[in-house]
Amino acid sequence: MSMKIRLARGGSKKRPHYSIVATDSRNPRDGRFLEKLGTYNPLLAKDSEERVKMNMERVQYWLGQGAQPTDRIARMLEAAGVLTKKVRSNPKSAVPGKRMAELTKKKAARAEAPAAAE
């Protein structure tokens, strides 16, 4: 059985509230789960202590049992100091689009023009 620690969505339309759950990866996102490990409220400020609440003892237990955290949960666990920080590579989003590249080139040309005139 492939275990996951992931988010299960709750709350009403445009007012999300998530439960952090341990579940079989084959179950639906909001479906059956084995244990609720905490909550995540994205509407609160990022520095709020109420934004992410987790029972770290149970999270450690499930990680020890082989449960794999999803990307979002892994980031939360890294911030809490439970997991080591992974190096992520997303090279496509790091490259600016055509329009932004043109604007950057024009801006650099304008910055050089007054410097060359002096």
PDB file of C-alpha atoms in Angstrom:
ATOM      1  CA  MET A   1       0.000   0.000   0.000  1.00  0.00           C
ATOM      2  CA  SER A   2       1.486   3.342  -1.086  1.00  0.00           C
ATOM      3  CA  MET A   3       0.994   5.918   1.661  1.00  0.00           C
ATOM      4  CA  LYS A   4       0.861   9.680   1.203  1.00  0.00           C
ATOM      5  CA  ILE A   5       0.732  12.656   3.527  1.00  0.00           C
ATOM      6  CA  ARG A   6      -1.305  15.218   1.621  1.00  0.00           C
ATOM      7  CA  LEU A   7      -3.917  17.965   1.763  1.00  0.00           C
ATOM      8  CA  ALA A   8      -7.650  17.250   1.711  1.00  0.00           C
ATOM      9  CA  ARG A   9      -9.710  20.303   0.743  1.00  0.00           C
ATOM     10  CA  GLY A  10     -12.596  21.546   2.804  1.00  0.00           C
ATOM     11  CA  GLY A  11     -14.330  24.880   3.231  1.00  0.00           C
ATOM     12  CA  SER A  12     -16.754  26.598   0.930  1.00  0.00           C
ATOM     13  CA  LYS A  13     -16.328  28.072  -2.524  1.00  0.00           C
ATOM     14  CA  LYS A  14     -13.402  30.537  -2.639  1.00  0.00           C
ATOM     15  CA  ARG A  15     -12.777  29.981   1.103  1.00  0.00           C
ATOM     16  CA  PRO A  16     -10.401  26.985   1.148  1.00  0.00           C
ATOM     17  CA  HIS A  17      -9.413  25.167   4.305  1.00  0.00           C
ATOM     18  CA  TYR A  18      -7.278  22.046   4.156  1.00  0.00           C
ATOM     19  CA  SER A  19      -6.762  19.059   6.415  1.00  0.00           C
ATOM     20  CA  ILE A  20      -3.345  17.417   6.430  1.00  0.00           C
ATOM     21  CA  VAL A  21      -4.053  13.691   6.251  1.00  0.00           C
ATOM     22  CA  ALA A  22      -2.294  10.342   5.958  1.00  0.00           C
ATOM     23  CA  THR A  23      -3.982   8.250   3.285  1.00  0.00           C
ATOM     24  CA  ASP A  24      -3.552   5.565   0.672  1.00  0.00           C
ATOM     25  CA  SER A  25      -2.402   7.269  -2.530  1.00  0.00           C
ATOM     26  CA  ARG A  26      -5.154   5.508  -4.507  1.00  0.00           C
ATOM     27  CA  ASN A  27      -7.936   7.234  -2.530  1.00  0.00           C
ATOM     28  CA  PRO A  28      -9.495  10.448  -3.895  1.00  0.00           C
ATOM     29  CA  ARG A  29      -8.185  13.795  -2.635  1.00  0.00           C
ATOM     30  CA  ASP A  30     -11.153  14.455  -0.352  1.00  0.00           C
ATOM     31  CA  GLY A  31     -11.977  10.793   0.157  1.00  0.00           C
ATOM     32  CA  ARG A  32     -11.207   8.278   2.864  1.00  0.00           C
ATOM     33  CA  PHE A  33      -8.089   8.808   4.976  1.00  0.00           C
ATOM     34  CA  LEU A  34      -6.435   6.930   7.814  1.00  0.00           C
ATOM     35  CA  GLU A  35      -5.571   9.799  10.137  1.00  0.00           C
ATOM     36  CA  LYS A  36      -5.890  13.572  10.298  1.00  0.00           C
ATOM     37  CA  LEU A  37      -2.479  15.038  11.110  1.00  0.00           C
ATOM     38  CA  GLY A  38      -3.219  18.750  11.105  1.00  0.00           C
ATOM     39  CA  THR A  39      -4.754  21.718   9.304  1.00  0.00           C
ATOM     40  CA  TYR A  40      -3.689  24.369   6.802  1.00  0.00           C
ATOM     41  CA  ASN A  41      -5.552  27.658   6.315  1.00  0.00           C
ATOM     42  CA  PRO A  42      -4.111  29.569   3.314  1.00  0.00           C
ATOM     43  CA  LEU A  43      -6.298  32.613   4.005  1.00  0.00           C
ATOM     44  CA  LEU A  44      -4.310  33.545   7.120  1.00  0.00           C
ATOM     45  CA  ALA A  45      -1.141  35.646   7.014  1.00  0.00           C
ATOM     46  CA  LYS A  46       2.057  33.740   6.234  1.00  0.00           C
ATOM     47  CA  ASP A  47       3.573  34.588   9.611  1.00  0.00           C
ATOM     48  CA  SER A  48       0.475  33.461  11.542  1.00  0.00           C
ATOM     49  CA  GLU A  49       0.953  30.444  13.811  1.00  0.00           C
ATOM     50  CA  GLU A  50      -2.599  29.311  13.031  1.00  0.00           C
ATOM     51  CA  ARG A  51      -1.849  28.970   9.287  1.00  0.00           C
ATOM     52  CA  VAL A  52      -0.250  25.516   9.565  1.00  0.00           C
ATOM     53  CA  LYS A  53      -0.869  23.230  12.524  1.00  0.00           C
ATOM     54  CA  MET A  54       0.557  19.704  12.550  1.00  0.00           C
ATOM     55  CA  ASN A  55       0.887  16.920  15.080  1.00  0.00           C
ATOM     56  CA  MET A  56       4.635  16.421  14.497  1.00  0.00           C
ATOM     57  CA  GLU A  57       4.771  13.216  16.519  1.00  0.00           C
ATOM     58  CA  ARG A  58       2.240  11.525  14.224  1.00  0.00           C
ATOM     59  CA  VAL A  59       3.828  13.021  11.094  1.00  0.00           C
ATOM     60  CA  GLN A  60       7.170  11.513  12.164  1.00  0.00           C
ATOM     61  CA  TYR A  61       5.430   8.175  12.738  1.00  0.00           C
ATOM     62  CA  TRP A  62       3.915   8.114   9.245  1.00  0.00           C
ATOM     63  CA  LEU A  63       7.194   9.187   7.638  1.00  0.00           C
ATOM     64  CA  GLY A  64       8.824   6.316   9.502  1.00  0.00           C
ATOM     65  CA  GLN A  65       6.195   3.950   8.089  1.00  0.00           C
ATOM     66  CA  GLY A  66       7.197   5.000   4.559  1.00  0.00           C
ATOM     67  CA  ALA A  67       4.550   7.629   3.800  1.00  0.00           C
ATOM     68  CA  GLN A  68       5.637  10.083   1.112  1.00  0.00           C
ATOM     69  CA  PRO A  69       4.725  13.760   1.579  1.00  0.00           C
ATOM     70  CA  THR A  70       3.389  15.693  -1.401  1.00  0.00           C
ATOM     71  CA  ASP A  71       5.385  18.702  -2.636  1.00  0.00           C
ATOM     72  CA  ARG A  72       3.343  21.220  -0.639  1.00  0.00           C
ATOM     73  CA  ILE A  73       3.493  19.159   2.558  1.00  0.00           C
ATOM     74  CA  ALA A  74       7.238  18.601   2.051  1.00  0.00           C
ATOM     75  CA  ARG A  75       7.720  22.376   1.936  1.00  0.00           C
ATOM     76  CA  MET A  76       5.748  22.776   5.161  1.00  0.00           C
ATOM     77  CA  LEU A  77       7.836  20.069   6.828  1.00  0.00           C
ATOM     78  CA  GLU A  78      11.044  21.714   5.597  1.00  0.00           C
ATOM     79  CA  ALA A  79       9.918  25.004   7.132  1.00  0.00           C
ATOM     80  CA  ALA A  80       9.192  23.182  10.405  1.00  0.00           C
ATOM     81  CA  GLY A  81      12.652  21.579  10.327  1.00  0.00           C
ATOM     82  CA  VAL A  82      11.425  17.986  10.056  1.00  0.00           C
ATOM     83  CA  LEU A  83      12.776  17.295   6.554  1.00  0.00           C
ATOM     84  CA  THR A  84      16.016  18.458   4.988  1.00  0.00           C
ATOM     85  CA  LYS A  85      15.636  21.073   2.284  1.00  0.00           C
ATOM     86  CA  LYS A  86      15.641  19.651  -1.247  1.00  0.00           C
ATOM     87  CA  VAL A  87      17.111  21.395  -4.248  1.00  0.00           C
ATOM     88  CA  ARG A  88      14.306  21.952  -6.721  1.00  0.00           C
ATOM     89  CA  SER A  89      14.865  22.601 -10.383  1.00  0.00           C
ATOM     90  CA  ASN A  90      12.277  24.464 -12.379  1.00  0.00           C
ATOM     91  CA  PRO A  91      14.343  25.892 -15.216  1.00  0.00           C
ATOM     92  CA  LYS A  92      11.453  26.631 -17.569  1.00  0.00           C
ATOM     93  CA  SER A  93       9.770  29.090 -15.195  1.00  0.00           C
ATOM     94  CA  ALA A  94      13.097  30.791 -14.464  1.00  0.00           C
ATOM     95  CA  VAL A  95      13.502  31.868 -18.090  1.00  0.00           C
ATOM     96  CA  PRO A  96      11.639  35.091 -18.941  1.00  0.00           C
ATOM     97  CA  GLY A  97       9.149  35.062 -21.793  1.00  0.00           C
ATOM     98  CA  LYS A  98       9.709  36.765 -25.158  1.00  0.00           C
ATOM     99  CA  ARG A  99       8.005  40.008 -24.173  1.00  0.00           C
ATOM    100  CA  MET A 100       9.903  40.324 -20.893  1.00  0.00           C
ATOM    101  CA  ALA A 101      13.212  39.590 -22.644  1.00  0.00           C
ATOM    102  CA  GLU A 102      12.507  42.400 -25.140  1.00  0.00           C
ATOM    103  CA  LEU A 103      11.638  44.856 -22.376  1.00  0.00           C
ATOM    104  CA  THR A 104      14.802  43.965 -20.463  1.00  0.00           C
ATOM    105  CA  LYS A 105      16.900  44.463 -23.601  1.00  0.00           C
ATOM    106  CA  LYS A 106      15.301  47.897 -24.252  1.00  0.00           C
ATOM    107  CA  LYS A 107      15.800  48.937 -20.635  1.00  0.00           C
ATOM    108  CA  ALA A 108      19.488  47.943 -20.774  1.00  0.00           C
ATOM    109  CA  ALA A 109      19.916  49.901 -24.044  1.00  0.00           C
ATOM    110  CA  ARG A 110      18.354  53.017 -22.469  1.00  0.00           C
ATOM    111  CA  ALA A 111      20.622  52.709 -19.432  1.00  0.00           C
ATOM    112  CA  GLU A 112      23.702  52.454 -21.689  1.00  0.00           C
ATOM    113  CA  ALA A 113      22.743  55.402 -23.908  1.00  0.00           C
ATOM    114  CA  PRO A 114      23.168  58.155 -21.236  1.00  0.00           C
ATOM    115  CA  ALA A 115      26.352  56.515 -19.977  1.00  0.00           C
ATOM    116  CA  ALA A 116      27.818  56.462 -23.515  1.00  0.00           C
ATOM    117  CA  ALA A 117      26.819  60.134 -24.093  1.00  0.00           C
ATOM    118  CA  GLU A 118      28.829  61.297 -21.092  1.00  0.00           C
TER     119      GLU A 118
END
